[in-house]
PDB file of C-alpha atoms in Angstrom:
ATOM      1  CA  MET C   5      43.023  15.414 -13.869  1.00 52.00           C
ATOM      2  CA  HIS C   6      39.321  14.941 -14.640  1.00 55.00           C
ATOM      3  CA  VAL C   7      37.937  11.525 -13.757  1.00 62.00           C
ATOM      4  CA  ASP C   8      34.601  10.479 -15.228  1.00 76.00           C
ATOM      5  CA  PRO C   9      32.088   9.400 -12.583  1.00 84.00           C
ATOM      6  CA  ALA C  10      31.129   5.745 -12.331  1.00 88.00           C
ATOM      7  CA  PRO C  11      28.014   4.968 -14.401  1.00 95.00           C
ATOM      8  CA  HIS C  12      24.750   5.031 -12.484  1.00 97.00           C
ATOM      9  CA  LEU C  13      21.744   3.519 -14.262  1.00 97.00           C
ATOM     10  CA  LEU C  14      18.369   4.576 -12.835  1.00 98.00           C
ATOM     11  CA  ILE C  15      15.296   2.677 -14.061  1.00 98.00           C
ATOM     12  CA  PRO C  16      11.819   4.093 -13.300  1.00 98.00           C
ATOM     13  CA  HIS C  17       8.667   1.947 -13.533  1.00 97.00           C
ATOM     14  CA  ALA C  18      10.696  -1.225 -13.018  1.00 97.00           C
ATOM     15  CA  SER C  19       7.782  -2.892 -11.236  1.00 95.00           C
ATOM     16  CA  ALA C  20       4.060  -2.413 -10.643  1.00 91.00           C
ATOM     17  CA  ALA C  21       1.947  -3.019  -7.548  1.00 87.00           C
ATOM     18  CA  SER C  22      -0.864  -4.828  -9.323  1.00 90.00           C
ATOM     19  CA  GLU C  23      -1.903  -8.381 -10.161  1.00 92.00           C
ATOM     20  CA  ALA C  24      -1.152  -7.746 -13.838  1.00 92.00           C
ATOM     21  CA  GLY C  25       2.288  -6.396 -12.949  1.00 92.00           C
ATOM     22  CA  ALA C  26       3.005  -9.422 -10.760  1.00 92.00           C
ATOM     23  CA  ALA C  27       1.966 -11.723 -13.609  1.00 94.00           C
ATOM     24  CA  ALA C  28       4.267  -9.875 -16.018  1.00 95.00           C
ATOM     25  CA  LEU C  29       7.199 -10.290 -13.618  1.00 94.00           C
ATOM     26  CA  LYS C  30       6.688 -14.068 -13.735  1.00 93.00           C
ATOM     27  CA  VAL C  31       7.058 -13.980 -17.521  1.00 93.00           C
ATOM     28  CA  VAL C  32       9.879 -11.525 -18.096  1.00 95.00           C
ATOM     29  CA  LYS C  33      13.389 -13.000 -18.447  1.00 94.00           C
ATOM     30  CA  LEU C  34      16.212 -10.733 -17.226  1.00 97.00           C
ATOM     31  CA  PRO C  35      19.445 -12.770 -17.164  1.00 96.00           C
ATOM     32  CA  ASN C  36      21.760  -9.754 -17.196  1.00 97.00           C
ATOM     33  CA  LEU C  37      19.924  -8.076 -14.336  1.00 97.00           C
ATOM     34  CA  ALA C  38      20.061 -11.298 -12.310  1.00 96.00           C
ATOM     35  CA  ALA C  39      23.802 -11.655 -12.907  1.00 95.00           C
ATOM     36  CA  LEU C  40      24.422  -7.969 -12.173  1.00 96.00           C
ATOM     37  CA  LEU C  41      22.463  -7.966  -8.910  1.00 95.00           C
ATOM     38  CA  ALA C  42      24.529 -10.925  -7.697  1.00 93.00           C
ATOM     39  CA  ARG C  43      27.606  -8.679  -7.833  1.00 93.00           C
ATOM     40  CA  LEU C  44      25.974  -5.678  -6.174  1.00 93.00           C
ATOM     41  CA  GLN C  45      25.064  -4.763  -2.621  1.00 90.00           C
ATOM     42  CA  PRO C  46      22.098  -2.682  -1.530  1.00 88.00           C
ATOM     43  CA  LEU C  47      22.711   0.753  -0.105  1.00 81.00           C
ATOM     44  CA  ALA C  48      20.480   2.707   2.237  1.00 59.00           C
ATOM     45  CA  ASP C  49      17.247   3.999   0.756  1.00 53.00           C
ATOM     46  CA  VAL C  50      17.880   6.501  -2.005  1.00 53.00           C
ATOM     47  CA  ALA C  51      15.581   9.044  -0.382  1.00 52.00           C
ATOM     48  CA  PRO C  52      13.626   9.165   2.880  1.00 51.00           C
ATOM     49  CA  GLU C  53      10.408   7.310   2.235  1.00 54.00           C
ATOM     50  CA  ALA C  54       8.920   6.324   5.574  1.00 46.00           C
ATOM     51  CA  ASP C  55       5.379   5.081   5.059  1.00 52.00           C
ATOM     52  CA  ALA C  56       5.883   5.196   1.281  1.00 71.00           C
ATOM     53  CA  ASP C  57       3.462   3.100  -0.723  1.00 82.00           C
ATOM     54  CA  GLU C  58       1.826   3.179  -4.144  1.00 87.00           C
ATOM     55  CA  TYR C  59      -0.408   6.026  -2.954  1.00 89.00           C
ATOM     56  CA  SER C  60       2.351   8.513  -2.127  1.00 93.00           C
ATOM     57  CA  LEU C  61       2.011  11.693  -4.181  1.00 94.00           C
ATOM     58  CA  SER C  62       5.611  11.575  -5.460  1.00 95.00           C
ATOM     59  CA  ALA C  63       6.652   8.409  -7.278  1.00 95.00           C
ATOM     60  CA  PRO C  64       9.791   6.590  -6.041  1.00 95.00           C
ATOM     61  CA  HIS C  65      11.855   7.547  -9.099  1.00 96.00           C
ATOM     62  CA  GLU C  66      10.925  11.182  -8.526  1.00 95.00           C
ATOM     63  CA  ARG C  67      12.108  11.000  -4.915  1.00 94.00           C
ATOM     64  CA  ALA C  68      15.320   9.299  -6.018  1.00 95.00           C
ATOM     65  CA  LEU C  69      16.029  11.877  -8.706  1.00 96.00           C
ATOM     66  CA  ALA C  70      15.198  14.742  -6.338  1.00 96.00           C
ATOM     67  CA  ALA C  71      17.809  13.423  -3.902  1.00 94.00           C
ATOM     68  CA  LEU C  72      20.389  13.213  -6.702  1.00 95.00           C
ATOM     69  CA  HIS C  73      19.574  16.818  -7.669  1.00 96.00           C
ATOM     70  CA  GLY C  74      20.133  17.861  -4.056  1.00 95.00           C
ATOM     71  CA  TRP C  75      16.543  18.955  -3.464  1.00 95.00           C
ATOM     72  CA  SER C  76      14.547  18.847  -0.271  1.00 91.00           C
ATOM     73  CA  GLY C  77      10.778  18.727  -0.009  1.00 90.00           C
ATOM     74  CA  GLU C  78       7.840  16.785   1.359  1.00 91.00           C
ATOM     75  CA  ASP C  79       5.752  14.260  -0.521  1.00 93.00           C
ATOM     76  CA  GLY C  80       4.116  15.974  -3.495  1.00 93.00           C
ATOM     77  CA  ARG C  81       6.183  19.142  -2.979  1.00 93.00           C
ATOM     78  CA  LEU C  82       9.334  18.568  -5.007  1.00 95.00           C
ATOM     79  CA  PRO C  83      10.296  21.444  -7.366  1.00 95.00           C
ATOM     80  CA  TRP C  84       9.862  19.646 -10.686  1.00 96.00           C
ATOM     81  CA  ALA C  85       7.868  22.537 -12.135  1.00 95.00           C
ATOM     82  CA  ALA C  86      10.651  25.063 -11.599  1.00 94.00           C
ATOM     83  CA  ALA C  87      13.151  22.632 -13.144  1.00 94.00           C
ATOM     84  CA  ALA C  88      10.911  22.086 -16.177  1.00 94.00           C
ATOM     85  CA  ALA C  89      10.477  25.843 -16.569  1.00 94.00           C
ATOM     86  CA  ALA C  90      14.252  26.268 -16.510  1.00 91.00           C
ATOM     87  CA  ASP C  91      14.599  23.589 -19.189  1.00 92.00           C
ATOM     88  CA  ASP C  92      12.134  25.616 -21.282  1.00 92.00           C
ATOM     89  CA  GLY C  93      14.379  28.684 -21.025  1.00 89.00           C
ATOM     90  CA  LEU C  94      12.563  30.503 -18.226  1.00 87.00           C
ATOM     91  CA  ARG C  95      15.596  30.552 -15.870  1.00 70.00           C
ATOM     92  CA  ALA C  96      13.449  29.251 -13.048  1.00 60.00           C
ATOM     93  CA  ASP C  97      16.228  27.342 -11.289  1.00 55.00           C
ATOM     94  CA  THR C  98      18.121  30.597 -10.654  1.00 53.00           C
ATOM     95  CA  ASP C  99      15.037  32.609  -9.700  1.00 57.00           C
ATOM     96  CA  THR C 100      14.641  31.562  -6.068  1.00 54.00           C
ATOM     97  CA  SER C 101      13.131  34.813  -4.794  1.00 58.00           C
ATOM     98  CA  GLY C 102       9.877  34.988  -6.778  1.00 78.00           C
ATOM     99  CA  ALA C 103       6.570  33.159  -6.558  1.00 89.00           C
ATOM    100  CA  PRO C 104       6.569  29.330  -6.500  1.00 93.00           C
ATOM    101  CA  TRP C 105       6.059  27.372  -9.704  1.00 95.00           C
ATOM    102  CA  GLY C 106       3.622  24.733 -10.866  1.00 95.00           C
ATOM    103  CA  ARG C 107       3.749  22.487 -13.943  1.00 96.00           C
ATOM    104  CA  LEU C 108       0.479  22.435 -15.851  1.00 96.00           C
ATOM    105  CA  THR C 109      -0.188  19.713 -18.429  1.00 97.00           C
ATOM    106  CA  PRO C 110      -3.118  19.814 -20.881  1.00 98.00           C
ATOM    107  CA  VAL C 111      -4.787  16.402 -20.664  1.00 97.00           C
ATOM    108  CA  HIS C 112      -7.781  14.267 -21.590  1.00 97.00           C
ATOM    109  CA  TRP C 113      -9.980  13.011 -18.779  1.00 95.00           C
ATOM    110  CA  HIS C 114     -11.860   9.854 -19.707  1.00 93.00           C
ATOM    111  CA  VAL C 115     -15.251   9.832 -18.004  1.00 89.00           C
ATOM    112  CA  GLY C 116     -16.431   6.289 -17.351  1.00 84.00           C
ATOM    113  CA  SER C 117     -19.598   4.949 -15.772  1.00 81.00           C
ATOM    114  CA  ASP C 118     -18.145   4.974 -12.251  1.00 84.00           C
ATOM    115  CA  SER C 119     -14.812   6.829 -12.412  1.00 86.00           C
ATOM    116  CA  VAL C 120     -12.782   9.479 -14.185  1.00 90.00           C
ATOM    117  CA  THR C 121      -9.313   8.516 -15.394  1.00 92.00           C
ATOM    118  CA  LEU C 122      -6.474  10.511 -16.895  1.00 94.00           C
ATOM    119  CA  VAL C 123      -5.130   9.368 -20.273  1.00 95.00           C
ATOM    120  CA  ASP C 124      -1.356   9.594 -20.811  1.00 95.00           C
ATOM    121  CA  PRO C 125      -0.914  13.079 -22.353  1.00 96.00           C
ATOM    122  CA  ALA C 126       1.451  11.640 -24.971  1.00 95.00           C
ATOM    123  CA  ALA C 127      -1.611   9.985 -26.543  1.00 95.00           C
ATOM    124  CA  LEU C 128      -2.940  13.435 -27.449  1.00 97.00           C
ATOM    125  CA  ALA C 129      -0.083  14.038 -29.941  1.00 96.00           C
ATOM    126  CA  LEU C 130      -0.825  17.728 -29.382  1.00 97.00           C
ATOM    127  CA  ASP C 131       1.064  19.999 -31.778  1.00 97.00           C
ATOM    128  CA  GLU C 132       2.362  23.487 -31.009  1.00 98.00           C
ATOM    129  CA  ALA C 133      -0.369  25.383 -32.869  1.00 98.00           C
ATOM    130  CA  GLU C 134      -3.139  23.480 -31.069  1.00 98.00           C
ATOM    131  CA  SER C 135      -1.435  23.877 -27.711  1.00 98.00           C
ATOM    132  CA  ARG C 136      -0.863  27.617 -28.102  1.00 98.00           C
ATOM    133  CA  ALA C 137      -4.487  28.186 -29.171  1.00 98.00           C
ATOM    134  CA  LEU C 138      -5.823  26.334 -26.113  1.00 98.00           C
ATOM    135  CA  PHE C 139      -3.299  28.146 -23.904  1.00 98.00           C
ATOM    136  CA  GLU C 140      -4.399  31.584 -25.113  1.00 98.00           C
ATOM    137  CA  ALA C 141      -8.058  30.650 -24.587  1.00 98.00           C
ATOM    138  CA  VAL C 142      -7.615  29.985 -20.853  1.00 97.00           C
ATOM    139  CA  LYS C 143      -4.885  32.500 -20.042  1.00 97.00           C
ATOM    140  CA  PRO C 144      -7.374  35.308 -19.196  1.00 96.00           C
ATOM    141  CA  SER C 145      -8.948  33.059 -16.555  1.00 94.00           C
ATOM    142  CA  PHE C 146      -5.592  32.584 -14.864  1.00 94.00           C
ATOM    143  CA  ASP C 147      -4.824  36.301 -15.181  1.00 94.00           C
ATOM    144  CA  ALA C 148      -8.115  37.098 -13.437  1.00 93.00           C
ATOM    145  CA  GLU C 149      -7.104  34.887 -10.492  1.00 90.00           C
ATOM    146  CA  GLY C 150      -3.664  36.504 -10.258  1.00 91.00           C
ATOM    147  CA  TRP C 151      -1.868  33.409 -11.559  1.00 92.00           C
ATOM    148  CA  THR C 152       0.896  33.858 -14.136  1.00 93.00           C
ATOM    149  CA  LEU C 153       0.514  31.326 -16.966  1.00 95.00           C
ATOM    150  CA  LEU C 154       3.494  30.674 -19.247  1.00 95.00           C
ATOM    151  CA  TRP C 155       3.807  28.423 -22.307  1.00 96.00           C
ATOM    152  CA  GLY C 156       6.776  26.060 -22.397  1.00 96.00           C
ATOM    153  CA  ALA C 157       5.980  23.220 -24.805  1.00 96.00           C
ATOM    154  CA  PRO C 158       2.841  21.614 -26.301  1.00 97.00           C
ATOM    155  CA  LEU C 159       2.343  19.389 -23.253  1.00 97.00           C
ATOM    156  CA  ARG C 160       4.120  21.560 -20.693  1.00 97.00           C
ATOM    157  CA  TRP C 161       2.812  24.871 -19.450  1.00 97.00           C
ATOM    158  CA  HIS C 162       3.889  26.717 -16.310  1.00 96.00           C
ATOM    159  CA  VAL C 163       2.077  28.692 -13.619  1.00 95.00           C
ATOM    160  CA  ARG C 164       3.280  30.938 -10.808  1.00 94.00           C
ATOM    161  CA  HIS C 165       1.387  31.956  -7.699  1.00 92.00           C
ATOM    162  CA  GLU C 166       2.084  32.200  -3.968  1.00 91.00           C
ATOM    163  CA  ALA C 167      -0.507  29.493  -3.263  1.00 89.00           C
ATOM    164  CA  LEU C 168       1.663  26.947  -5.062  1.00 90.00           C
ATOM    165  CA  GLY C 169       4.300  27.027  -2.322  1.00 88.00           C
ATOM    166  CA  GLY C 170       2.231  24.914   0.041  1.00 80.00           C
ATOM    167  CA  LEU C 171       0.273  22.824  -2.455  1.00 90.00           C
ATOM    168  CA  ALA C 172       1.056  19.101  -2.412  1.00 92.00           C
ATOM    169  CA  CYS C 173       0.076  17.484  -5.735  1.00 93.00           C
ATOM    170  CA  ALA C 174       0.118  13.957  -7.057  1.00 94.00           C
ATOM    171  CA  SER C 175       2.604  13.693  -9.892  1.00 95.00           C
ATOM    172  CA  LEU C 176       1.354  13.054 -13.396  1.00 95.00           C
ATOM    173  CA  ASP C 177       2.918   9.575 -13.340  1.00 95.00           C
ATOM    174  CA  ARG C 178       0.803   8.723 -10.303  1.00 95.00           C
ATOM    175  CA  ALA C 179      -2.456   9.925 -11.851  1.00 94.00           C
ATOM    176  CA  VAL C 180      -2.249   8.500 -15.381  1.00 94.00           C
ATOM    177  CA  GLY C 181      -4.573   5.540 -15.835  1.00 90.00           C
ATOM    178  CA  ARG C 182      -6.000   5.712 -12.327  1.00 89.00           C
ATOM    179  CA  ASN C 183      -9.240   6.872 -10.756  1.00 88.00           C
ATOM    180  CA  LEU C 184      -8.680  10.592 -10.165  1.00 90.00           C
ATOM    181  CA  ASP C 185     -10.674  10.498  -6.927  1.00 86.00           C
ATOM    182  CA  LEU C 186      -7.537   8.997  -5.378  1.00 84.00           C
ATOM    183  CA  TRP C 187      -5.468  12.074  -6.183  1.00 88.00           C
ATOM    184  CA  MET C 188      -7.768  15.081  -5.779  1.00 83.00           C
ATOM    185  CA  SER C 189      -6.885  17.018  -2.627  1.00 76.00           C
ATOM    186  CA  ASP C 190      -9.393  18.792  -0.370  1.00 76.00           C
ATOM    187  CA  ALA C 191      -6.944  21.558   0.583  1.00 75.00           C
ATOM    188  CA  PRO C 192      -8.276  25.124   0.109  1.00 77.00           C
ATOM    189  CA  GLU C 193      -5.747  25.807  -2.669  1.00 75.00           C
ATOM    190  CA  ALA C 194      -6.821  22.584  -4.419  1.00 77.00           C
ATOM    191  CA  ARG C 195     -10.495  23.551  -4.280  1.00 81.00           C
ATOM    192  CA  ARG C 196      -9.619  26.848  -5.926  1.00 82.00           C
ATOM    193  CA  LEU C 197      -7.691  24.930  -8.560  1.00 83.00           C
ATOM    194  CA  ARG C 198     -10.688  22.695  -9.278  1.00 87.00           C
ATOM    195  CA  ARG C 199     -12.823  25.762  -9.953  1.00 90.00           C
ATOM    196  CA  MET C 200     -10.201  26.833 -12.505  1.00 91.00           C
ATOM    197  CA  GLN C 201     -10.268  23.348 -14.032  1.00 92.00           C
ATOM    198  CA  VAL C 202     -14.035  23.541 -14.440  1.00 93.00           C
ATOM    199  CA  GLU C 203     -13.722  26.938 -16.109  1.00 95.00           C
ATOM    200  CA  ALA C 204     -11.047  25.589 -18.483  1.00 96.00           C
ATOM    201  CA  GLN C 205     -13.288  22.641 -19.335  1.00 95.00           C
ATOM    202  CA  MET C 206     -16.111  25.017 -20.231  1.00 96.00           C
ATOM    203  CA  ILE C 207     -13.847  27.227 -22.356  1.00 97.00           C
ATOM    204  CA  TRP C 208     -12.363  24.267 -24.220  1.00 97.00           C
ATOM    205  CA  HIS C 209     -15.635  22.370 -24.702  1.00 94.00           C
ATOM    206  CA  ASP C 210     -16.582  24.140 -27.950  1.00 93.00           C
ATOM    207  CA  HIS C 211     -13.129  25.395 -28.859  1.00 97.00           C
ATOM    208  CA  PRO C 212     -12.243  25.072 -32.593  1.00 97.00           C
ATOM    209  CA  VAL C 213      -9.177  22.974 -31.737  1.00 98.00           C
ATOM    210  CA  ASN C 214     -11.313  20.386 -29.969  1.00 98.00           C
ATOM    211  CA  ALA C 215     -13.994  20.536 -32.663  1.00 97.00           C
ATOM    212  CA  ALA C 216     -11.353  19.703 -35.273  1.00 97.00           C
ATOM    213  CA  ARG C 217      -9.924  16.940 -33.106  1.00 97.00           C
ATOM    214  CA  GLU C 218     -13.357  15.408 -32.608  1.00 96.00           C
ATOM    215  CA  GLU C 219     -13.949  15.447 -36.344  1.00 96.00           C
ATOM    216  CA  ALA C 220     -10.604  13.697 -36.821  1.00 96.00           C
ATOM    217  CA  ARG C 221     -11.548  11.201 -34.055  1.00 96.00           C
ATOM    218  CA  ALA C 222      -8.622  12.323 -31.937  1.00 96.00           C
ATOM    219  CA  LEU C 223      -8.707  12.756 -28.168  1.00 97.00           C
ATOM    220  CA  THR C 224      -9.834  16.196 -27.064  1.00 97.00           C
ATOM    221  CA  VAL C 225      -8.136  18.361 -24.440  1.00 98.00           C
ATOM    222  CA  ASN C 226     -10.773  18.641 -21.731  1.00 96.00           C
ATOM    223  CA  SER C 227      -8.807  19.469 -18.572  1.00 96.00           C
ATOM    224  CA  PHE C 228      -5.331  20.037 -17.149  1.00 96.00           C
ATOM    225  CA  TRP C 229      -3.163  18.484 -14.445  1.00 96.00           C
ATOM    226  CA  LEU C 230      -1.030  20.476 -12.017  1.00 95.00           C
ATOM    227  CA  ASP C 231       1.997  18.994 -10.262  1.00 95.00           C
ATOM    228  CA  GLY C 232       5.619  19.621  -9.268  1.00 95.00           C
ATOM    229  CA  CYS C 233       4.695  22.682  -7.228  1.00 94.00           C
ATOM    230  CA  GLY C 234       7.109  24.628  -5.065  1.00 92.00           C
ATOM    231  CA  ALA C 235       9.804  27.247  -4.933  1.00 92.00           C
ATOM    232  CA  ALA C 236      12.820  26.842  -7.188  1.00 92.00           C
ATOM    233  CA  GLN C 237      15.877  25.116  -5.725  1.00 93.00           C
ATOM    234  CA  PRO C 238      19.415  24.876  -7.155  1.00 92.00           C
ATOM    235  CA  ARG C 239      19.783  21.725  -9.231  1.00 92.00           C
ATOM    236  CA  ARG C 240      22.829  19.451  -9.279  1.00 93.00           C
ATOM    237  CA  PRO C 241      23.206  18.141 -12.870  1.00 93.00           C
ATOM    238  CA  LEU C 242      22.745  14.370 -13.129  1.00 94.00           C
ATOM    239  CA  ALA C 243      25.611  14.127 -15.611  1.00 89.00           C
ATOM    240  CA  GLU C 244      28.035  15.188 -12.884  1.00 88.00           C
ATOM    241  CA  ALA C 245      27.091  12.025 -10.995  1.00 88.00           C
ATOM    242  CA  GLY C 246      27.194   9.813 -14.086  1.00 93.00           C
ATOM    243  CA  VAL C 247      23.435   9.186 -13.899  1.00 96.00           C
ATOM    244  CA  GLN C 248      21.607   7.750 -16.913  1.00 96.00           C
ATOM    245  CA  VAL C 249      17.809   7.620 -16.578  1.00 97.00           C
ATOM    246  CA  ASP C 250      16.191   5.056 -18.877  1.00 98.00           C
ATOM    247  CA  GLU C 251      12.489   5.852 -19.334  1.00 97.00           C
ATOM    248  CA  ARG C 252      11.497   3.118 -21.801  1.00 98.00           C
ATOM    249  CA  LEU C 253       9.311   1.245 -19.284  1.00 98.00           C
ATOM    250  CA  ARG C 254       7.112   4.263 -18.535  1.00 97.00           C
ATOM    251  CA  ALA C 255       4.717   4.366 -21.495  1.00 95.00           C
ATOM    252  CA  PRO C 256       3.787   0.658 -21.571  1.00 96.00           C
ATOM    253  CA  LEU C 257       3.352   0.472 -17.791  1.00 96.00           C
ATOM    254  CA  LEU C 258       1.113   3.541 -17.629  1.00 94.00           C
ATOM    255  CA  ALA C 259      -0.902   2.196 -20.565  1.00 92.00           C
ATOM    256  CA  GLY C 260      -1.228  -1.228 -18.932  1.00 93.00           C
ATOM    257  CA  ASP C 261       0.319  -2.818 -22.030  1.00 95.00           C
ATOM    258  CA  TRP C 262       2.116  -5.629 -20.244  1.00 96.00           C
ATOM    259  CA  ALA C 263       3.345  -7.413 -23.359  1.00 96.00           C
ATOM    260  CA  ALA C 264       5.050  -4.182 -24.441  1.00 97.00           C
ATOM    261  CA  TRP C 265       6.378  -3.651 -20.899  1.00 98.00           C
ATOM    262  CA  VAL C 266       7.922  -7.141 -20.855  1.00 97.00           C
ATOM    263  CA  ALA C 267       9.471  -6.522 -24.290  1.00 98.00           C
ATOM    264  CA  ALA C 268      10.843  -3.149 -23.150  1.00 98.00           C
ATOM    265  CA  TRP C 269      12.337  -4.706 -20.003  1.00 98.00           C
ATOM    266  CA  GLN C 270      14.018  -7.432 -22.037  1.00 98.00           C
ATOM    267  CA  ALA C 271      15.468  -4.830 -24.436  1.00 98.00           C
ATOM    268  CA  LEU C 272      16.704  -2.842 -21.449  1.00 98.00           C
ATOM    269  CA  ASP C 273      18.269  -5.992 -20.004  1.00 98.00           C
ATOM    270  CA  ALA C 274      20.054  -6.715 -23.284  1.00 98.00           C
ATOM    271  CA  GLY C 275      21.306  -3.128 -23.603  1.00 98.00           C
ATOM    272  CA  PRO C 276      22.200  -0.806 -20.693  1.00 98.00           C
ATOM    273  CA  VAL C 277      21.907  -3.516 -18.023  1.00 98.00           C
ATOM    274  CA  ALA C 278      24.209  -5.848 -19.989  1.00 98.00           C
ATOM    275  CA  ALA C 279      26.742  -3.009 -20.343  1.00 97.00           C
ATOM    276  CA  LEU C 280      26.623  -2.382 -16.589  1.00 97.00           C
ATOM    277  CA  ARG C 281      27.039  -6.116 -15.941  1.00 96.00           C
ATOM    278  CA  ALA C 282      30.147  -6.273 -18.143  1.00 96.00           C
ATOM    279  CA  ARG C 283      31.692  -3.369 -16.256  1.00 95.00           C
ATOM    280  CA  ALA C 284      30.867  -4.935 -12.883  1.00 94.00           C
ATOM    281  CA  GLU C 285      32.365  -8.264 -13.944  1.00 92.00           C
ATOM    282  CA  ALA C 286      35.550  -6.404 -14.799  1.00 92.00           C
ATOM    283  CA  GLY C 287      35.638  -5.067 -11.238  1.00 90.00           C
ATOM    284  CA  ALA C 288      34.842  -1.467 -12.196  1.00 93.00           C
ATOM    285  CA  PRO C 289      32.461   0.557  -9.994  1.00 93.00           C
ATOM    286  CA  VAL C 290      28.808   0.789 -11.037  1.00 96.00           C
ATOM    287  CA  THR C 291      25.565   1.923  -9.430  1.00 96.00           C
ATOM    288  CA  LEU C 292      22.056   0.721 -10.190  1.00 97.00           C
ATOM    289  CA  THR C 293      18.796   2.213  -8.913  1.00 96.00           C
ATOM    290  CA  LEU C 294      15.554   0.303  -9.468  1.00 96.00           C
ATOM    291  CA  CYS C 295      12.282   2.153  -8.906  1.00 96.00           C
ATOM    292  CA  GLY C 296       8.863   0.561  -8.594  1.00 95.00           C
ATOM    293  CA  GLU C 297       5.580   2.033  -7.405  1.00 93.00           C
ATOM    294  CA  ARG C 298       6.477   1.903  -3.699  1.00 93.00           C
ATOM    295  CA  HIS C 299      10.241   1.992  -3.314  1.00 93.00           C
ATOM    296  CA  ALA C 300      13.486   3.001  -4.976  1.00 93.00           C
ATOM    297  CA  ARG C 301      16.444   0.743  -4.175  1.00 93.00           C
ATOM    298  CA  ARG C 302      20.049   1.611  -4.929  1.00 94.00           C
ATOM    299  CA  PHE C 303      22.908  -0.894  -5.359  1.00 95.00           C
ATOM    300  CA  ASP C 304      26.638  -0.578  -5.898  1.00 92.00           C
ATOM    301  CA  LEU C 305      29.525  -2.983  -6.485  1.00 88.00           C
ATOM    302  CA  LYS C 306      30.069  -5.518  -3.726  1.00 72.00           C
ATOM    303  CA  PRO C 307      33.688  -5.852  -2.524  1.00 68.00           C
ATOM    304  CA  ARG C 308      35.061  -9.296  -3.370  1.00 60.00           C
ATOM    305  CA  GLY C 309      37.671 -10.953  -1.196  1.00 50.00           C
ATOM    306  CA  TRP C 310      40.155 -13.566  -2.319  1.00 44.00           C
ATOM    307  CA  LEU C 311      37.821 -16.425  -1.377  1.00 46.00           C
ATOM    308  CA  SER C 312      34.893 -15.122  -3.418  1.00 52.00           C
ATOM    309  CA  ARG C 313      37.214 -14.545  -6.382  1.00 52.00           C
ATOM    310  CA  LEU C 314      38.489 -18.101  -6.041  1.00 47.00           C
ATOM    311  CA  MET C 315      34.941 -19.443  -6.110  1.00 53.00           C
ATOM    312  CA  GLY C 316      34.249 -17.732  -9.448  1.00 52.00           C
ATOM    313  CA  ALA C 317      31.138 -15.900 -10.595  1.00 61.00           C
ATOM    314  CA  PRO C 318      28.361 -15.617  -7.991  1.00 67.00           C
ATOM    315  CA  ARG C 319      25.027 -17.327  -8.551  1.00 75.00           C
ATOM    316  CA  PRO C 320      22.460 -15.103 -10.300  1.00 75.00           C
ATOM    317  CA  ALA C 321      20.053 -13.284  -8.009  1.00 72.00           C
ATOM    318  CA  ASP C 322      16.270 -13.685  -8.126  1.00 88.00           C
ATOM    319  CA  ALA C 323      15.603 -10.512 -10.109  1.00 90.00           C
ATOM    320  CA  SER C 324      11.837 -11.040 -10.332  1.00 90.00           C
ATOM    321  CA  ALA C 325      11.464 -11.391  -6.556  1.00 91.00           C
ATOM    322  CA  LEU C 326      13.481  -8.231  -5.976  1.00 92.00           C
ATOM    323  CA  LEU C 327      11.428  -6.268  -8.513  1.00 95.00           C
ATOM    324  CA  ALA C 328       8.205  -7.524  -6.937  1.00 93.00           C
ATOM    325  CA  SER C 329       9.338  -6.038  -3.604  1.00 91.00           C
ATOM    326  CA  LEU C 330       9.492  -2.570  -5.154  1.00 92.00           C
TER     327      LEU C 330
END
């Protein structure tokens, strides 16, 4: 008889290692999360993360999800590109004998007076026709370097080359909104990649797509970001483990829109977190994984003896303090 797995709610971007993030945590009210955490117990770390901090190349939720998929890999070398290519119909997750994959995202780099930052690609609102035109413009450059460039979606292209097997890259979620000097590697493969970025910037500078976008006062596509590099690995489906990933905190956190982030957290608390709380209060198994910028922490239902049941509902936990520790 088939038994559905216990629900496992995984929440990325649940906290931020910044003064603004700490201030937001003092404002946000999460009564359901506090009540739920009081009934849960922490498990061992979701994934090995010795020395993990907000400057690791792979974000905590990416390490947690990689572990749930059954992947292995060092920091910045988890096979997200191959998985994305498979999702785009390229059968990359079953092709484990060919060249490694990389995920290439067309982006806008904002050049400030003292730093260069990467704008969230979603802000481009790039359509398929624009994306394909920009893709075709740079494809010969990749061909000349012996890199295979494949189109997957407007904001998701794919590359294949042997050099990608050993290239550790900061994930897009790490780079968005931050000074790119923090995330640019000095490895030989990365220097080669930067030359290709410069060439793409030159090709796209006067491209008709960007000219039209400038006239419409839209962000231009002036570079790309590469991440998720590595050889394909078999992927365990998250549904088999009952995992639900709720991404609603991502966009406001990466944009630094803390009012929107607080509102999104409170909606999350009133929705999926409240549903998990109700199940836990009924004594049914649940799992919760909270992911900040430094750590991912996993919790499951705490066994309750006769004395704890006699004493009634446990006191709510300090949810804000726990989130601040992530």
